[in-house]
JSON list of C-alpha atoms in Angstrom, two decimals:
[
{"chain": "J", "resi": 115, "resn": "MET", "atom": "CA", "xyz": [13.79, 2.59, -8.94]},
{"chain": "J", "resi": 116, "resn": "LYS", "atom": "CA", "xyz": [14.45, -0.21, -6.47]},
{"chain": "J", "resi": 117, "resn": "PHE", "atom": "CA", "xyz": [11.79, -2.76, -5.54]},
{"chain": "J", "resi": 118, "resn": "ILE", "atom": "CA", "xyz": [11.26, -2.96, -1.75]},
{"chain": "J", "resi": 119, "resn": "GLY", "atom": "CA", "xyz": [8.35, -5.40, -1.38]},
{"chain": "J", "resi": 120, "resn": "TYR", "atom": "CA", "xyz": [4.60, -5.79, -0.91]},
{"chain": "J", "resi": 121, "resn": "THR", "atom": "CA", "xyz": [2.18, -5.31, 1.97]},
{"chain": "J", "resi": 122, "resn": "ILE", "atom": "CA", "xyz": [-0.21, -8.08, 2.90]},
{"chain": "J", "resi": 123, "resn": "GLY", "atom": "CA", "xyz": [-3.32, -8.22, 0.72]},
{"chain": "J", "resi": 124, "resn": "LEU", "atom": "CA", "xyz": [-6.69, -7.12, 2.11]},
{"chain": "J", "resi": 125, "resn": "GLU", "atom": "CA", "xyz": [-10.24, -7.10, 0.70]},
{"chain": "J", "resi": 126, "resn": "CYS", "atom": "CA", "xyz": [-10.95, -3.43, -0.02]},
{"chain": "J", "resi": 127, "resn": "ASN", "atom": "CA", "xyz": [-13.36, -0.88, -1.44]},
{"chain": "J", "resi": 128, "resn": "GLY", "atom": "CA", "xyz": [-12.19, 2.13, -3.39]},
{"chain": "J", "resi": 129, "resn": "HIS", "atom": "CA", "xyz": [-11.98, 3.89, -6.73]},
{"chain": "J", "resi": 130, "resn": "GLY", "atom": "CA", "xyz": [-15.53, 2.74, -7.55]},
{"chain": "J", "resi": 131, "resn": "ARG", "atom": "CA", "xyz": [-14.68, -0.89, -6.92]},
{"chain": "J", "resi": 132, "resn": "ILE", "atom": "CA", "xyz": [-16.11, -3.08, -4.18]},
{"chain": "J", "resi": 133, "resn": "GLY", "atom": "CA", "xyz": [-14.60, -6.20, -2.69]},
{"chain": "J", "resi": 134, "resn": "LYS", "atom": "CA", "xyz": [-11.23, -6.30, -4.43]},
{"chain": "J", "resi": 135, "resn": "MET", "atom": "CA", "xyz": [-8.14, -7.99, -2.97]},
{"chain": "J", "resi": 136, "resn": "VAL", "atom": "CA", "xyz": [-5.53, -5.22, -2.95]},
{"chain": "J", "resi": 137, "resn": "THR", "atom": "CA", "xyz": [-1.90, -5.10, -1.88]},
{"chain": "J", "resi": 138, "resn": "ILE", "atom": "CA", "xyz": [0.60, -2.26, -2.14]},
{"chain": "J", "resi": 139, "resn": "GLU", "atom": "CA", "xyz": [3.83, -2.54, -4.10]},
{"chain": "J", "resi": 140, "resn": "ILE", "atom": "CA", "xyz": [6.62, -0.47, -2.53]},
{"chain": "J", "resi": 141, "resn": "ASN", "atom": "CA", "xyz": [9.50, 0.96, -4.57]},
{"chain": "J", "resi": 142, "resn": "LYS", "atom": "CA", "xyz": [12.25, 3.41, -3.67]},
{"chain": "J", "resi": 143, "resn": "ASN", "atom": "CA", "xyz": [12.93, 6.08, -6.30]},
{"chain": "J", "resi": 144, "resn": "VAL", "atom": "CA", "xyz": [16.44, 7.24, -7.18]},
{"chain": "J", "resi": 145, "resn": "ASP", "atom": "CA", "xyz": [15.74, 10.58, -5.45]},
{"chain": "J", "resi": 146, "resn": "GLY", "atom": "CA", "xyz": [15.09, 8.80, -2.13]},
{"chain": "J", "resi": 147, "resn": "THR", "atom": "CA", "xyz": [11.29, 9.08, -2.19]},
{"chain": "J", "resi": 148, "resn": "TYR", "atom": "CA", "xyz": [9.06, 6.02, -1.96]},
{"chain": "J", "resi": 149, "resn": "ARG", "atom": "CA", "xyz": [6.43, 5.09, -4.54]},
{"chain": "J", "resi": 150, "resn": "LEU", "atom": "CA", "xyz": [3.36, 3.13, -3.42]},
{"chain": "J", "resi": 151, "resn": "ASN", "atom": "CA", "xyz": [1.29, 1.45, -6.15]},
{"chain": "J", "resi": 152, "resn": "ALA", "atom": "CA", "xyz": [-1.94, -0.46, -5.65]},
{"chain": "J", "resi": 153, "resn": "VAL", "atom": "CA", "xyz": [-1.87, -3.91, -7.26]},
{"chain": "J", "resi": 154, "resn": "SER", "atom": "CA", "xyz": [-4.19, -6.89, -7.29]},
{"chain": "J", "resi": 155, "resn": "GLY", "atom": "CA", "xyz": [-3.69, -9.17, -4.30]},
{"chain": "J", "resi": 156, "resn": "ARG", "atom": "CA", "xyz": [-4.54, -12.09, -6.58]},
{"chain": "J", "resi": 157, "resn": "ASN", "atom": "CA", "xyz": [-2.23, -11.62, -9.59]},
{"chain": "J", "resi": 158, "resn": "LEU", "atom": "CA", "xyz": [-0.25, -8.38, -8.93]},
{"chain": "J", "resi": 159, "resn": "ALA", "atom": "CA", "xyz": [-1.91, -6.59, -11.86]},
{"chain": "J", "resi": 160, "resn": "SER", "atom": "CA", "xyz": [-1.75, -2.81, -11.64]},
{"chain": "J", "resi": 161, "resn": "MET", "atom": "CA", "xyz": [-4.81, -1.12, -10.11]},
{"chain": "J", "resi": 162, "resn": "GLN", "atom": "CA", "xyz": [-5.89, 2.50, -9.61]},
{"chain": "J", "resi": 163, "resn": "GLY", "atom": "CA", "xyz": [-4.20, 4.34, -6.77]},
{"chain": "J", "resi": 164, "resn": "SER", "atom": "CA", "xyz": [-0.67, 5.41, -5.99]},
{"chain": "J", "resi": 165, "resn": "ALA", "atom": "CA", "xyz": [1.22, 7.76, -3.72]},
{"chain": "J", "resi": 166, "resn": "THR", "atom": "CA", "xyz": [4.73, 9.18, -3.42]},
{"chain": "J", "resi": 167, "resn": "LEU", "atom": "CA", "xyz": [6.16, 9.63, 0.08]},
{"chain": "J", "resi": 168, "resn": "THR", "atom": "CA", "xyz": [9.19, 11.45, 1.41]},
{"chain": "J", "resi": 169, "resn": "PRO", "atom": "CA", "xyz": [11.60, 9.33, 3.45]},
{"chain": "J", "resi": 170, "resn": "GLU", "atom": "CA", "xyz": [10.23, 10.98, 6.61]},
{"chain": "J", "resi": 171, "resn": "GLN", "atom": "CA", "xyz": [6.62, 10.14, 5.71]},
{"chain": "J", "resi": 172, "resn": "TYR", "atom": "CA", "xyz": [7.62, 6.55, 4.91]},
{"chain": "J", "resi": 173, "resn": "ASP", "atom": "CA", "xyz": [9.50, 6.19, 8.21]},
{"chain": "J", "resi": 174, "resn": "ASN", "atom": "CA", "xyz": [6.44, 7.48, 10.13]},
{"chain": "J", "resi": 175, "resn": "LEU", "atom": "CA", "xyz": [4.14, 4.73, 8.80]},
{"chain": "J", "resi": 176, "resn": "PRO", "atom": "CA", "xyz": [3.15, 2.05, 11.34]},
{"chain": "J", "resi": 177, "resn": "ASN", "atom": "CA", "xyz": [5.96, -0.48, 11.65]},
{"chain": "J", "resi": 178, "resn": "ASP", "atom": "CA", "xyz": [4.94, -3.08, 14.22]},
{"chain": "J", "resi": 179, "resn": "PRO", "atom": "CA", "xyz": [6.58, -6.45, 13.45]},
{"chain": "J", "resi": 180, "resn": "TYR", "atom": "CA", "xyz": [3.58, -8.18, 15.10]},
{"chain": "J", "resi": 181, "resn": "ASN", "atom": "CA", "xyz": [0.92, -6.28, 13.12]},
{"chain": "J", "resi": 182, "resn": "ASP", "atom": "CA", "xyz": [1.47, -6.22, 9.35]},
{"chain": "J", "resi": 183, "resn": "ALA", "atom": "CA", "xyz": [-2.16, -5.13, 8.89]},
{"chain": "J", "resi": 184, "resn": "ALA", "atom": "CA", "xyz": [-1.61, -1.68, 10.45]},
{"chain": "J", "resi": 185, "resn": "ARG", "atom": "CA", "xyz": [1.11, -0.82, 7.92]},
{"chain": "J", "resi": 186, "resn": "ALA", "atom": "CA", "xyz": [-0.91, -2.24, 5.02]},
{"chain": "J", "resi": 187, "resn": "ILE", "atom": "CA", "xyz": [-4.03, -0.27, 6.03]},
{"chain": "J", "resi": 188, "resn": "ALA", "atom": "CA", "xyz": [-2.07, 2.99, 6.25]},
{"chain": "J", "resi": 189, "resn": "MET", "atom": "CA", "xyz": [-0.57, 2.47, 2.79]},
{"chain": "J", "resi": 190, "resn": "LEU", "atom": "CA", "xyz": [-3.88, 1.38, 1.27]},
{"chain": "J", "resi": 191, "resn": "LYS", "atom": "CA", "xyz": [-5.56, 4.54, 2.56]},
{"chain": "J", "resi": 192, "resn": "LEU", "atom": "CA", "xyz": [-2.80, 6.69, 1.01]},
{"chain": "J", "resi": 193, "resn": "CYS", "atom": "CA", "xyz": [-3.62, 5.04, -2.34]},
{"chain": "J", "resi": 194, "resn": "GLY", "atom": "CA", "xyz": [-7.39, 5.55, -2.01]},
{"chain": "J", "resi": 195, "resn": "TRP", "atom": "CA", "xyz": [-8.43, 2.11, -0.74]},
{"chain": "J", "resi": 196, "resn": "THR", "atom": "CA", "xyz": [-10.23, 1.15, 2.48]},
{"chain": "J", "resi": 197, "resn": "PRO", "atom": "CA", "xyz": [-10.35, -2.37, 3.93]},
{"chain": "J", "resi": 198, "resn": "MET", "atom": "CA", "xyz": [-13.93, -3.64, 3.78]},
{"chain": "J", "resi": 199, "resn": "ALA", "atom": "CA", "xyz": [-13.85, -4.50, 7.49]},
{"chain": "J", "resi": 200, "resn": "LEU", "atom": "CA", "xyz": [-13.29, -0.81, 8.31]},
{"chain": "J", "resi": 201, "resn": "ASP", "atom": "CA", "xyz": [-16.04, 0.64, 6.10]},
{"chain": "J", "resi": 202, "resn": "ASP", "atom": "CA", "xyz": [-18.90, 2.24, 8.01]}
]
């Protein structure tokens, strides 16, 4: 497994938790898939929520160099988290 990086952290709701700062840790597996893991945006402690993506799914995520939030939101949703600002 190769560490790729983190998304920006956003205040989120999900997995029975409200108002948690969450970021997504991105790793590339040896088989070419990508592993997304939710971690605390405060201390990088592991949190509930993860997803495994094919290279095609990973490449199709938003990738605007001027909007890091769009990519972070897409990955958070895949791991079961929703930014508080987007909750209805």
